[in-house]
Structures are given as structure tokens and as C-alpha cells.
Tab-separated table of N, CA and C in Angstrom:
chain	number	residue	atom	x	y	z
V	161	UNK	N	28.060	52.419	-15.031
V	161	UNK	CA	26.997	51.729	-15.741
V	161	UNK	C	25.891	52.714	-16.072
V	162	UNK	N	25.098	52.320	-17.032
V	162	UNK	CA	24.201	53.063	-17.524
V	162	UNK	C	23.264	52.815	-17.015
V	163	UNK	N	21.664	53.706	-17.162
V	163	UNK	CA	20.662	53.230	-16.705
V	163	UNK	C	20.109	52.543	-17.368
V	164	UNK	N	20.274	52.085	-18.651
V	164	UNK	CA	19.087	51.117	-19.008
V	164	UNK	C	20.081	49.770	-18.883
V	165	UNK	N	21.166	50.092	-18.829
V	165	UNK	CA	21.654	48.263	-18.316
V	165	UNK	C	21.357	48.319	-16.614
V	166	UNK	N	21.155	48.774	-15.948
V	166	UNK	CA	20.886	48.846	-14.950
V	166	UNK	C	19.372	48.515	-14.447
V	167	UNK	N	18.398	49.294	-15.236
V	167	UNK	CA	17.440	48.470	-15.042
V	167	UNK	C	16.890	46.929	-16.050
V	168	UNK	N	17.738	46.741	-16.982
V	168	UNK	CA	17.779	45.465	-17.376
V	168	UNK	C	18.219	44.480	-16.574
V	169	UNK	N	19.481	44.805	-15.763
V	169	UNK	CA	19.809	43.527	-14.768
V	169	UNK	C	18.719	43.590	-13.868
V	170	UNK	N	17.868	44.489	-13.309
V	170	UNK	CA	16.664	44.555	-12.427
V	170	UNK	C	15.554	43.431	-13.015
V	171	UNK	N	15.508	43.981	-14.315
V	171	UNK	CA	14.502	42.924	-14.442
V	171	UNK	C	14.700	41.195	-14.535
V	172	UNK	N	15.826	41.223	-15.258
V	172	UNK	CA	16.385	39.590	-15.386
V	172	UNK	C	16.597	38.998	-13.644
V	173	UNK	N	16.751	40.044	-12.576
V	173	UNK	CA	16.860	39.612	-11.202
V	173	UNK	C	15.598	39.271	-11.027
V	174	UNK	N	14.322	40.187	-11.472
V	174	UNK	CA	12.878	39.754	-11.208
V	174	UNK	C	12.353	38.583	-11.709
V	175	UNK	N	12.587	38.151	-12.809
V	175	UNK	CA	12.465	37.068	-12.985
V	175	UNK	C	12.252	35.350	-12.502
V	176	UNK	N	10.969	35.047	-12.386
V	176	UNK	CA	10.184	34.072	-11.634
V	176	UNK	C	12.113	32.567	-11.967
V	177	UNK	N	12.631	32.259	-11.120
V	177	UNK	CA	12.937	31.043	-11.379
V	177	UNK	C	12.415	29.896	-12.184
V	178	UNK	N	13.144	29.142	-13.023
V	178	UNK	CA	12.212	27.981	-14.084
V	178	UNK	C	12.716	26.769	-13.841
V	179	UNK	N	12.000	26.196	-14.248
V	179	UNK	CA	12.576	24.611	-13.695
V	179	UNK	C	13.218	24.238	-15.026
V	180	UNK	N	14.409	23.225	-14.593
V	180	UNK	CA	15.311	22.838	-16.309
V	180	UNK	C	15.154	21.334	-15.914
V	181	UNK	N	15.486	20.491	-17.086
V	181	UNK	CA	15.750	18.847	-16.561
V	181	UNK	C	17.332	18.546	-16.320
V	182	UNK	N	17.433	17.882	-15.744
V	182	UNK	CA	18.863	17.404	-15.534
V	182	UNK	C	19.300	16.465	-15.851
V	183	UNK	N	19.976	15.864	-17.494
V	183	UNK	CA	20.317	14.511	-17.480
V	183	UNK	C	21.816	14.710	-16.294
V	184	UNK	N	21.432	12.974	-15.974
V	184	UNK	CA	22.339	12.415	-14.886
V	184	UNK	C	23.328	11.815	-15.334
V	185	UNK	N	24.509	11.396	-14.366
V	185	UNK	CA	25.544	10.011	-15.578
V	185	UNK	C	24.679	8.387	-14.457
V	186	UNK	N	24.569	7.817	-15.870
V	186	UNK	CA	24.312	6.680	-15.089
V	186	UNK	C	24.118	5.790	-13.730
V	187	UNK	N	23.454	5.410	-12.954
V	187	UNK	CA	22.971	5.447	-11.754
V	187	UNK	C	23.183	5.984	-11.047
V	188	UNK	N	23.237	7.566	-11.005
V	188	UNK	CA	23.706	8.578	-9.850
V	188	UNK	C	23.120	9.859	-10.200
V	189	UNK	N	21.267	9.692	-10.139
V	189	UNK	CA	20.448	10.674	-9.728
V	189	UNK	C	20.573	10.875	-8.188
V	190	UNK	N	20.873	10.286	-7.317
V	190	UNK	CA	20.822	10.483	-6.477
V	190	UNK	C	22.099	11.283	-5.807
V	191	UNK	N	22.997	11.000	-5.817
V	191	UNK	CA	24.394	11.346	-5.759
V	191	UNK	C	24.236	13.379	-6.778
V	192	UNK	N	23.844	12.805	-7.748
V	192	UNK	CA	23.418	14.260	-8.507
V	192	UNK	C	22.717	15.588	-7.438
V	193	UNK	N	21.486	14.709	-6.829
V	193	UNK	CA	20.342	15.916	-6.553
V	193	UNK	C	21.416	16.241	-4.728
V	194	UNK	N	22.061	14.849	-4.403
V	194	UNK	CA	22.801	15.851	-2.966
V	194	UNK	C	23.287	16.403	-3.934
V	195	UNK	N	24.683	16.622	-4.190
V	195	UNK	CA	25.246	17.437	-4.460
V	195	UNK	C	24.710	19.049	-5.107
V	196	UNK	N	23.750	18.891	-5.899
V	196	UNK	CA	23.146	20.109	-5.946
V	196	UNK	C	22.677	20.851	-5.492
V	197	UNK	N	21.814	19.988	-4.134
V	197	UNK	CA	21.568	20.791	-2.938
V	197	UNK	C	22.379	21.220	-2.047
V	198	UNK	N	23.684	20.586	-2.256
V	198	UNK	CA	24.595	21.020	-1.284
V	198	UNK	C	25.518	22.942	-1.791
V	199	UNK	N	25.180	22.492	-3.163
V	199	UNK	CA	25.508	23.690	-3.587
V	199	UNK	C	24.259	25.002	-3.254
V	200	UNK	N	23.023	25.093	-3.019
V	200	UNK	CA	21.988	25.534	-2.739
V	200	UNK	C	21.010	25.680	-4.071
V	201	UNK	N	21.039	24.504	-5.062
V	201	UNK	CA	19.857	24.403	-5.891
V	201	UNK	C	19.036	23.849	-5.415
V	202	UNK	N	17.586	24.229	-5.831
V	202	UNK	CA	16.372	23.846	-5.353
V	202	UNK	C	16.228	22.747	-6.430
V	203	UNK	N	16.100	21.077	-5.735
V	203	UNK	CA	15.845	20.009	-7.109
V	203	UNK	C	14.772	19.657	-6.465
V	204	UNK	N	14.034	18.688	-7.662
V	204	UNK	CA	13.212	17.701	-7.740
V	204	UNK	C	13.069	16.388	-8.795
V	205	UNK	N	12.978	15.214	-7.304
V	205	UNK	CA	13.416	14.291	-8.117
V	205	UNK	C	12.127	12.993	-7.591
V	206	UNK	N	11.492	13.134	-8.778
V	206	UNK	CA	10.377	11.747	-8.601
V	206	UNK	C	10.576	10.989	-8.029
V	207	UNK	N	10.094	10.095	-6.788
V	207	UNK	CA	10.356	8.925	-6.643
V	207	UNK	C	9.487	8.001	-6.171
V	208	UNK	N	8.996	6.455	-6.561
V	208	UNK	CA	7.917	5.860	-5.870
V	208	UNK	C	8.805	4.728	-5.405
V	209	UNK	N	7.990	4.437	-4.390
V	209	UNK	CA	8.282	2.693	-3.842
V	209	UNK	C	7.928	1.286	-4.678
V	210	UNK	N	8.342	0.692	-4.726
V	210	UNK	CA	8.250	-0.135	-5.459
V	210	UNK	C	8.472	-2.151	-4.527
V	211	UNK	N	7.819	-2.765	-5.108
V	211	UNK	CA	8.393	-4.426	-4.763
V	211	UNK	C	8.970	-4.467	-5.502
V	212	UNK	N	10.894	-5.424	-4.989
V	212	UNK	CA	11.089	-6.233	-6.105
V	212	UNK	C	11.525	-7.448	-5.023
V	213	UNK	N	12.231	-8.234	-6.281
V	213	UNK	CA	12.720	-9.438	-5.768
V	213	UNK	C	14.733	-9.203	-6.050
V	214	UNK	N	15.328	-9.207	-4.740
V	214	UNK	CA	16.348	-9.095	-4.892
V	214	UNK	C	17.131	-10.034	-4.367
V	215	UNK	N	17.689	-11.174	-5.032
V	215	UNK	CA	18.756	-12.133	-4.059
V	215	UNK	C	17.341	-13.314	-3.824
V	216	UNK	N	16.457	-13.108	-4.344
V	216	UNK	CA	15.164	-14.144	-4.010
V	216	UNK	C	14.324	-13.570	-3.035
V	217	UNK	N	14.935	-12.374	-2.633
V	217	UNK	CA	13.537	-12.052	-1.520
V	217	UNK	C	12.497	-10.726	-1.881
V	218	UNK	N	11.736	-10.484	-1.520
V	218	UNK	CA	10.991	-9.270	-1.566
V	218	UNK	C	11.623	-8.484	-0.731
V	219	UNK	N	11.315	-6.999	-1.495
V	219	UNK	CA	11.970	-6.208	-0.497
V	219	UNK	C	11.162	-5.028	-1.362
V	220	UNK	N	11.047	-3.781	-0.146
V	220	UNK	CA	10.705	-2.425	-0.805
V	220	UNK	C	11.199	-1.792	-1.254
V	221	UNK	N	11.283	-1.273	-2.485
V	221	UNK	CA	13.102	-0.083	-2.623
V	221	UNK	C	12.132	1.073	-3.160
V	222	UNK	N	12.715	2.208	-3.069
V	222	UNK	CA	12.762	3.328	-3.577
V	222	UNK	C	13.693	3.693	-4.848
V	223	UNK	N	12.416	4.176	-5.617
V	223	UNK	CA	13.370	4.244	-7.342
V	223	UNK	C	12.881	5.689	-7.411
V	224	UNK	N	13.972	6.008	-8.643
V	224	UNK	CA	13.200	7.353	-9.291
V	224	UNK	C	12.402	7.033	-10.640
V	225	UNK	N	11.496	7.736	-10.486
V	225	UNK	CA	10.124	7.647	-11.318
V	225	UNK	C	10.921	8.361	-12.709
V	226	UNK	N	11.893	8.719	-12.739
V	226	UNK	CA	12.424	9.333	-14.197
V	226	UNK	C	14.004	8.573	-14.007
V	227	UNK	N	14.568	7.474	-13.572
V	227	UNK	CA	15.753	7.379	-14.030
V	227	UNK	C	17.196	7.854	-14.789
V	228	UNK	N	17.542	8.644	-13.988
V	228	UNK	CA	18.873	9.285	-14.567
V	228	UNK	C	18.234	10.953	-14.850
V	229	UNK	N	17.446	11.049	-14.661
V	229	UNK	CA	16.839	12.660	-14.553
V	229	UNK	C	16.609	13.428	-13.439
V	230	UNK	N	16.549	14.516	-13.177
V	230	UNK	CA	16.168	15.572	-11.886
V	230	UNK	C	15.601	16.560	-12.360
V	231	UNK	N	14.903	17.386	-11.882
V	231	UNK	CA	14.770	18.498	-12.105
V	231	UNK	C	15.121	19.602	-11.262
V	232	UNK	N	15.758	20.608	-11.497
V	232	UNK	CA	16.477	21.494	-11.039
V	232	UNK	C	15.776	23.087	-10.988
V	233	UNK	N	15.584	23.766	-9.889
V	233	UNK	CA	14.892	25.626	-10.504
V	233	UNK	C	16.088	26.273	-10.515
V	234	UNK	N	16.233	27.275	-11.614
V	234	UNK	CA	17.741	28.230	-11.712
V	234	UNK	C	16.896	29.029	-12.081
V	235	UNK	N	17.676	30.303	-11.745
V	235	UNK	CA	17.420	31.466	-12.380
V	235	UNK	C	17.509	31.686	-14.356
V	236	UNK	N	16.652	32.315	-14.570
V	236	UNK	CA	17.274	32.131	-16.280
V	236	UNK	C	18.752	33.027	-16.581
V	237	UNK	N	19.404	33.896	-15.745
V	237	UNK	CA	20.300	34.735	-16.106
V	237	UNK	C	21.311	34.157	-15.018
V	238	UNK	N	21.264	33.215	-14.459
V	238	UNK	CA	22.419	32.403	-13.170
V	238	UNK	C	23.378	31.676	-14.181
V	239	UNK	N	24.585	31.863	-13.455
V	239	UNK	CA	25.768	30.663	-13.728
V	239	UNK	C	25.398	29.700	-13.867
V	240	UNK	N	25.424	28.783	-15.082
V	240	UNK	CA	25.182	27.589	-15.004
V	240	UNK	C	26.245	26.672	-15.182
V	241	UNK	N	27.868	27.395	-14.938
V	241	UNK	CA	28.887	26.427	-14.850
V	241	UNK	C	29.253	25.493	-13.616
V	242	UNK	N	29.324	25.924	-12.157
V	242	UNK	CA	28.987	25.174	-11.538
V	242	UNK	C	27.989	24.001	-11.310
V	243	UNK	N	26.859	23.725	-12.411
V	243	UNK	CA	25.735	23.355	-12.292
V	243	UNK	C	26.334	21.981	-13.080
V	244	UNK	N	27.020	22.076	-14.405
V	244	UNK	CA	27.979	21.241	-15.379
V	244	UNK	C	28.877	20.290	-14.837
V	245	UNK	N	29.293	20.920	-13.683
V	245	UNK	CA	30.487	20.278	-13.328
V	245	UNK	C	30.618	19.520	-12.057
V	246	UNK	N	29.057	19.674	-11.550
V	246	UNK	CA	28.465	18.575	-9.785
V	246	UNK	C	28.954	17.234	-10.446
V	247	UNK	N	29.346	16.502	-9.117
V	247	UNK	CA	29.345	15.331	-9.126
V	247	UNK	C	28.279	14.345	-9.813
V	248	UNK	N	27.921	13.482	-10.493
V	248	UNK	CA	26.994	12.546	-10.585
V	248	UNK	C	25.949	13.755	-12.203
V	249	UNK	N	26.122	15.271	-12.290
V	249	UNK	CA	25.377	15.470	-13.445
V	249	UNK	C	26.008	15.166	-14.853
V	250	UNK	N	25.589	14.856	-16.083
V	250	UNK	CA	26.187	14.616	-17.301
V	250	UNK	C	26.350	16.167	-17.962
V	251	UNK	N	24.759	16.277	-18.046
V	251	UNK	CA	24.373	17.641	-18.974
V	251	UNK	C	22.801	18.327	-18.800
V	252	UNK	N	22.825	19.106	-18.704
V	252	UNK	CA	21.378	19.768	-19.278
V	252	UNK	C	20.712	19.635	-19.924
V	253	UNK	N	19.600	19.258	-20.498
V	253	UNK	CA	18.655	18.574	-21.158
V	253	UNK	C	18.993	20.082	-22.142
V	254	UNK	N	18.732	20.327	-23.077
V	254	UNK	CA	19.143	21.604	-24.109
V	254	UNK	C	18.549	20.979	-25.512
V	255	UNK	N	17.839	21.863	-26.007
V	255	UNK	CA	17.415	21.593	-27.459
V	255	UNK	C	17.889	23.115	-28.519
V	256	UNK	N	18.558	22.812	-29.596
V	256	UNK	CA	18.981	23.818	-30.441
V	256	UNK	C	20.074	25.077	-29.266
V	257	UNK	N	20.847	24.145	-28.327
V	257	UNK	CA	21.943	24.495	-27.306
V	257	UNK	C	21.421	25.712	-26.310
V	258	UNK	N	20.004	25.516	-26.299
V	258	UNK	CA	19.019	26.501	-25.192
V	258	UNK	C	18.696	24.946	-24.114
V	259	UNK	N	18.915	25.502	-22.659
V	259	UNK	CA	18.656	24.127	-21.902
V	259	UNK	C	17.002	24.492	-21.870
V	260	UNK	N	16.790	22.919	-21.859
V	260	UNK	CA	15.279	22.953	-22.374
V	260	UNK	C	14.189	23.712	-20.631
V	261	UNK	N	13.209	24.293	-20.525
V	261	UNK	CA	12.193	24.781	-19.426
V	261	UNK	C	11.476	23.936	-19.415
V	262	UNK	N	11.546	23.239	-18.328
V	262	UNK	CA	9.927	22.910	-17.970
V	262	UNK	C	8.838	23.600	-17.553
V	263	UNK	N	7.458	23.673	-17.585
V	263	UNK	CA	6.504	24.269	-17.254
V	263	UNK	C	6.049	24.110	-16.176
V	264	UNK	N	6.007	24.721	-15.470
V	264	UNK	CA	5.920	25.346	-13.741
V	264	UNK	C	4.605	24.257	-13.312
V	265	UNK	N	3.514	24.041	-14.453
V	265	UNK	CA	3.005	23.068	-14.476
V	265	UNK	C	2.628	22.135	-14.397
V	266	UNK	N	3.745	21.069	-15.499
V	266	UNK	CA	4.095	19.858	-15.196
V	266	UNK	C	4.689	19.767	-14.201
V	267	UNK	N	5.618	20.583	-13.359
V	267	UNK	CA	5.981	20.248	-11.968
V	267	UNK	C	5.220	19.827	-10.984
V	268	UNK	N	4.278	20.568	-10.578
V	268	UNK	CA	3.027	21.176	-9.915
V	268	UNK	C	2.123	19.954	-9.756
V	269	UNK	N	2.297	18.925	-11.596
V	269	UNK	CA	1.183	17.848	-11.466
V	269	UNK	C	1.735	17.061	-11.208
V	270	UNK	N	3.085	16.801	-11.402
V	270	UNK	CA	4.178	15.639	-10.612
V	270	UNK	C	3.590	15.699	-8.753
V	271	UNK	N	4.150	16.807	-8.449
V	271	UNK	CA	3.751	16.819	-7.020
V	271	UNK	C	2.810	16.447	-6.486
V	272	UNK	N	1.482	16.476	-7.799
V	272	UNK	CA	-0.015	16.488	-6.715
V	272	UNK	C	-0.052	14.942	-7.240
V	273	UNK	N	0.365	14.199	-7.971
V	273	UNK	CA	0.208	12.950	-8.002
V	273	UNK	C	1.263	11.934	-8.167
V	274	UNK	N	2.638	12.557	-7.124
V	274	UNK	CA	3.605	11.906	-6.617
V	274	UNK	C	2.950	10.617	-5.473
V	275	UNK	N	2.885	9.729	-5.326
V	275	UNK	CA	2.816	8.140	-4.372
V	275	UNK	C	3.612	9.060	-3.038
V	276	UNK	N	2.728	8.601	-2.288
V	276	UNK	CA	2.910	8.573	-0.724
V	276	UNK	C	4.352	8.046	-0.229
V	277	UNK	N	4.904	8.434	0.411
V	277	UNK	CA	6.160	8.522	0.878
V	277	UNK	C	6.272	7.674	1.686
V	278	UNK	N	5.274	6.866	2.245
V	278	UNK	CA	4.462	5.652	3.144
V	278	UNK	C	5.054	4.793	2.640
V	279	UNK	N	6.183	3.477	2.797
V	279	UNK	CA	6.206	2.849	2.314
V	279	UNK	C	4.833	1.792	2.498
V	280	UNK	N	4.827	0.618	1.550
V	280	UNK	CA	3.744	-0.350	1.595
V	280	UNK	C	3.875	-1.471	2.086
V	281	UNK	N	3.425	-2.122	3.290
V	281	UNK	CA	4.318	-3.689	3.477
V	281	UNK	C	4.262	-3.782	2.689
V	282	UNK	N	5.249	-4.889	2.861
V	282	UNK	CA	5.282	-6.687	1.725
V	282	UNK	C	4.273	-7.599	2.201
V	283	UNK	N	3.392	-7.782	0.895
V	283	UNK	CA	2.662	-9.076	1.069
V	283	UNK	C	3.130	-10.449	1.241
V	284	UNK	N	2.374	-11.133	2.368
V	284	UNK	CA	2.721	-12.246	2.377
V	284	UNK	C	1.647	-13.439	2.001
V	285	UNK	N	2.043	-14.391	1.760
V	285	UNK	CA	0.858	-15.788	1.260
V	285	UNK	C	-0.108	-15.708	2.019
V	286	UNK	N	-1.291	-15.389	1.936
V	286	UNK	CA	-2.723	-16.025	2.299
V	286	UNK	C	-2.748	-14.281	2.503
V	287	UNK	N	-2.361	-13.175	2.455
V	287	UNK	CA	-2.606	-11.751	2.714
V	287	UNK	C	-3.565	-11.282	1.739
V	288	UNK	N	-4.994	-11.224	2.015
V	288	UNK	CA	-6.351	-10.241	1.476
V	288	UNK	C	-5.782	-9.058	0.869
V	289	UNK	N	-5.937	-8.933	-0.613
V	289	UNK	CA	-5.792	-7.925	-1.527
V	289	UNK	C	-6.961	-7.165	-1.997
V	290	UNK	N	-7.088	-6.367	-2.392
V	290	UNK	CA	-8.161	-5.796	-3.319
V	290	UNK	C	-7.114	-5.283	-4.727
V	291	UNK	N	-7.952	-5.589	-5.630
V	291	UNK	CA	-7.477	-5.088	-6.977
V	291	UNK	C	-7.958	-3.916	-7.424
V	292	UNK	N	-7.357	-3.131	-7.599
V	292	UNK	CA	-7.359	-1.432	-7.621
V	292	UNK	C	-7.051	-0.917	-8.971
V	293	UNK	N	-6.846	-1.714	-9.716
V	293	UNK	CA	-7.222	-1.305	-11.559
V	293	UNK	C	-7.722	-2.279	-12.332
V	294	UNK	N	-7.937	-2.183	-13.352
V	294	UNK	CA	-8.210	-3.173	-14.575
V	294	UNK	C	-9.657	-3.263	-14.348
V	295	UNK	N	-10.153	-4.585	-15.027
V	295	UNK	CA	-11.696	-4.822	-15.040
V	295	UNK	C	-11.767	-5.758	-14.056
V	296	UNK	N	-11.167	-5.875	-13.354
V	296	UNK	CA	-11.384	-6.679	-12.040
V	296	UNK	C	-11.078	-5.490	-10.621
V	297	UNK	N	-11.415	-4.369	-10.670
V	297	UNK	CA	-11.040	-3.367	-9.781
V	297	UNK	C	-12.269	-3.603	-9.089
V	298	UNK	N	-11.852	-2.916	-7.514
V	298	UNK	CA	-12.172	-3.424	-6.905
V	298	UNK	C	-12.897	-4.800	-5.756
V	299	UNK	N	-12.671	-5.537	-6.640
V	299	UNK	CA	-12.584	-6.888	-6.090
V	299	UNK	C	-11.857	-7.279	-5.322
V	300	UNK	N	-12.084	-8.315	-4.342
V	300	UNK	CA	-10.753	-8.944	-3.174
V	300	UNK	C	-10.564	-10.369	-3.732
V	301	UNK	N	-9.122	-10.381	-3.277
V	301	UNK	CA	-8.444	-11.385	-3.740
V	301	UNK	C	-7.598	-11.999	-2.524
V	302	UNK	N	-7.066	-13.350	-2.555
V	302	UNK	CA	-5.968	-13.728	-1.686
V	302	UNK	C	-4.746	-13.294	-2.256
V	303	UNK	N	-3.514	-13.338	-1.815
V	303	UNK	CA	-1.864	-12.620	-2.092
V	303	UNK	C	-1.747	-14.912	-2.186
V	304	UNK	N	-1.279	-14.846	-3.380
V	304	UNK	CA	-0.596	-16.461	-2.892
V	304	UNK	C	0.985	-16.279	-3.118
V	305	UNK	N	1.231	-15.464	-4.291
V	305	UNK	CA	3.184	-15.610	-4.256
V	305	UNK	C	3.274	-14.591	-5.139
V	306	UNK	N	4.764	-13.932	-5.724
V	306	UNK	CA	5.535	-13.547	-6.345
V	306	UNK	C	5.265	-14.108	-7.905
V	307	UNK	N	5.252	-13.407	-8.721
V	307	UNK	CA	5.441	-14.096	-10.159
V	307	UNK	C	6.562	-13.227	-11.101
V	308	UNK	N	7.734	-13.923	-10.445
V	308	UNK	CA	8.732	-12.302	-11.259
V	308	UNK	C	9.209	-11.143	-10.549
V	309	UNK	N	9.265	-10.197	-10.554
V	309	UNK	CA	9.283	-8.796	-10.171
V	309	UNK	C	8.369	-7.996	-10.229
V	310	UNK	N	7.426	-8.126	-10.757
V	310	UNK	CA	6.584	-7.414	-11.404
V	310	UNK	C	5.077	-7.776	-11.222
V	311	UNK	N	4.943	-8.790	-10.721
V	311	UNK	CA	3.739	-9.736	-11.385
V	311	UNK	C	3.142	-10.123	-9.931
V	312	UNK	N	2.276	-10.566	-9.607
V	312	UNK	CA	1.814	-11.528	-8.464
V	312	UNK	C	0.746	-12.491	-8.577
V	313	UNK	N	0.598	-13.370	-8.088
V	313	UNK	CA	-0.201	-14.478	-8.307
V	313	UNK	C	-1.046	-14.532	-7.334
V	314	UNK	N	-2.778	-14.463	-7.427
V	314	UNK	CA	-3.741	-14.295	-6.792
V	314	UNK	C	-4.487	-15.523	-6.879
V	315	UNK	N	-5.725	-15.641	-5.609
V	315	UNK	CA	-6.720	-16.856	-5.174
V	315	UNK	C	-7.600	-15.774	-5.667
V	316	UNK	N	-8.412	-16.407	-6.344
V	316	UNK	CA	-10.012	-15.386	-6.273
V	316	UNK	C	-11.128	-16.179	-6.801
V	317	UNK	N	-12.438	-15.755	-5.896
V	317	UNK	CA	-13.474	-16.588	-6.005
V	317	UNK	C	-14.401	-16.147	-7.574
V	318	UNK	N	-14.254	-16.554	-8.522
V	318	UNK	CA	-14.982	-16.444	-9.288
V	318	UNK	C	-16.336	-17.113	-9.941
V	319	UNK	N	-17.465	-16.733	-9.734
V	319	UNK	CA	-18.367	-18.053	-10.377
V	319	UNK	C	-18.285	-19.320	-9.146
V	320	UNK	N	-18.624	-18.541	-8.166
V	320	UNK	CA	-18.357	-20.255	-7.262
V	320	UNK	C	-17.501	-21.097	-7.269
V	321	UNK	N	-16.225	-20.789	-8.074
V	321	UNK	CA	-15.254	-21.499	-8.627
V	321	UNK	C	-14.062	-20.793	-7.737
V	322	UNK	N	-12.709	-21.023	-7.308
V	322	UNK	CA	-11.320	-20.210	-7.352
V	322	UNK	C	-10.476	-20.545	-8.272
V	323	UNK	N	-10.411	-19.425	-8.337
V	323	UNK	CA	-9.714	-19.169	-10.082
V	323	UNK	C	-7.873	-18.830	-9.276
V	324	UNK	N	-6.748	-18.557	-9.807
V	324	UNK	CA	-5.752	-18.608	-9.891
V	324	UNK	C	-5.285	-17.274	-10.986
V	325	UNK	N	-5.057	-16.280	-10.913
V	325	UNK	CA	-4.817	-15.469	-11.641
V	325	UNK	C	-3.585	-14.390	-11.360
V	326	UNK	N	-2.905	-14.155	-12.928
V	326	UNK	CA	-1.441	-13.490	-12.168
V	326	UNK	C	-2.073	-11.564	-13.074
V	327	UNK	N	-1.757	-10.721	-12.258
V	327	UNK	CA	-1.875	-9.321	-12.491
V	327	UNK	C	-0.624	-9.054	-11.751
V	328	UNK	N	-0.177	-7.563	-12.632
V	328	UNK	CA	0.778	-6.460	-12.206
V	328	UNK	C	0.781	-6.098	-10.799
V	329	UNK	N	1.837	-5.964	-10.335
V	329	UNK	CA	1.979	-6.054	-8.860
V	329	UNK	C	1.308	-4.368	-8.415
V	330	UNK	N	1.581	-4.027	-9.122
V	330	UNK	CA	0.742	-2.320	-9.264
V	330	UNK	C	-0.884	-2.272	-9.031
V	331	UNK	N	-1.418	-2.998	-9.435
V	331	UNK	CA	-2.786	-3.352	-9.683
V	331	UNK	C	-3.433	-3.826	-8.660
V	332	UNK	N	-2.742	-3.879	-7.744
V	332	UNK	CA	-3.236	-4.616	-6.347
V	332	UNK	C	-2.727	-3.756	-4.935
V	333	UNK	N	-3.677	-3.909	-3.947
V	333	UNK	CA	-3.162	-3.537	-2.732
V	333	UNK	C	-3.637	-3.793	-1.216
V	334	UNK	N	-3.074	-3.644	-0.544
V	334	UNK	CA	-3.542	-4.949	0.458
V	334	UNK	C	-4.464	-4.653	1.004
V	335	UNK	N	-5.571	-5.627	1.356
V	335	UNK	CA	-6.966	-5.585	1.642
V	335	UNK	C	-7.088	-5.229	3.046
């Protein structure tokens, strides 16, 4: 070998790792990011807690905050055929057949305002809320029920009056 291919592979070895996206096949981000780690890629994969209603009950689950996506760090000059062919990945996110970079960045702000790993009880009827967005933020409220998946139905004293009001289950948290 020569020296200037020699110190060309030096430098492509120096080269800071980049983060790529990972489309997934259909419900198996998860199944995706083991297997990648099992191979020794470094992933990252959003995820918050969430209420739903499953079978009629509340329950906490853990989702990914990007559905069917991961993000993955590779080297820019690494094999990326093993990477094609994991269990649970489809393809590489790629624009004009370059897999697309994410910015070291947007990673960075995922992380610093990724949701607590804490799950949250489940509210139950007559359970003291405070409302934590909208134009009713910070205010307390009673928890009275479920409205949906999504939704919850609140007691709150308004005007000397109790009012009955449904907000995003997001929008609230227990008092």
C-alpha cells in the first residue's frame, strides 16, 4: 500500500461516528434496536410512557416516541451490510441513495428532553390533578374518569360553580 492511501484510511478511521435513522418493518422497533445492540451498534430509541385503555382498563405502556424508527451511530466508512439484514430493520432512511445523518444535535436535544423513565401512576376517581398546559395551567382539578384513550374528564371549581371539563390526558398530572 501506498502512503497516501494509508493515511487516507487514517483519517476516515478518525472520523467522529454519525448518527443515521433507521426505518423499522412494522411493529418491531424494538426487536430492531436488540438486535443491533447485540451486534455492538450504539442505538437510540425515543420512548415515553403513556395511559391507555386496553381491554377496558387503564394501564401504563411504554411507546416509542418515533414509531417504527431508531437511531443508530456508525462509522461513515463501516459495513453497512450487516446493518440491512438485522432482524426487525427494513432500510436506512437514505435520500438521493446517501443514508440520510442526523445532527449530533438533534440527538443531544432528544436526550435533554426525553420524559423520565419514572413511570406515572394511574389516576383514579376523586385523585387531585393539576393542569400543566393550556390556559387553565396550573390550576387543580379532581381526576373523575377516562374519556377515550386520550382524553380525561375533570371536577373543577370555577366561578363558585363545578364545572365538568374533558382535556388531553397529557395536560394533566397528579396533584
Amino acid at each position: 500500500m501506498d502512503m497516501n492511501a494509508l493515511q487516507g484510511m487514517e483519517i476516515m478511521a478518525s472520523q467522529p461516528a454519525a448518527w443515521y435513522l433507521v426505518h423499522c418493518k412494522p411493529r418491531q422497533d424494538e426487536r430492531a434496536e436488540e438486535h443491533l445492540i447485540r451486534q455492538g451498534y450504539t442505538c437510540y430509541r425515543p420512548r415515553l410512557q403513556r395511559e391507555r385503555v386496553v381491554a377496558g382498563r387503564r394501564q401504563s405502556v411504554v411507546e416509542s416516541l418515533f414509531p417504527g424508527y431508531l437511531f443508530v451511530q456508525l462509522q461513515p466508512n463501516a459495513n453497512w451490510s450487516p446493518l440491512r439484514s438485522t432482524r426487525g430493520v427494513n432500510r436506512l432512511v437514505s435520500f438521493g441513495g446517501y443514508p440520510l445523518e442526523v445532527p449530533v444535535h438533534v440527538i443531544d436535544s432528544l436526550h435533554q428532553h426525553a420524559p423520565s423513565d419514572e413511570p406515572q401512576s394511574l389516576l383514579q376517581p376523586g385523585d387531585p390533578v393539576r393542569i400543566v398546559e393550556g390556559s387553565l395551567a396550573d390550576l387543580d382539578a379532581i381526576f373523575l374518569s377516562m374519556d377515550g384513550d386520550e382524553r380525561v374528564v375533570l371536577l373543577m371549581n370555577l366561578l363558585n360553580r363545578e364545572q365538568r371539563l374533558t382535556l388531553p390526558l397529557a395536560c394533566v398530572r397528579r396533584g
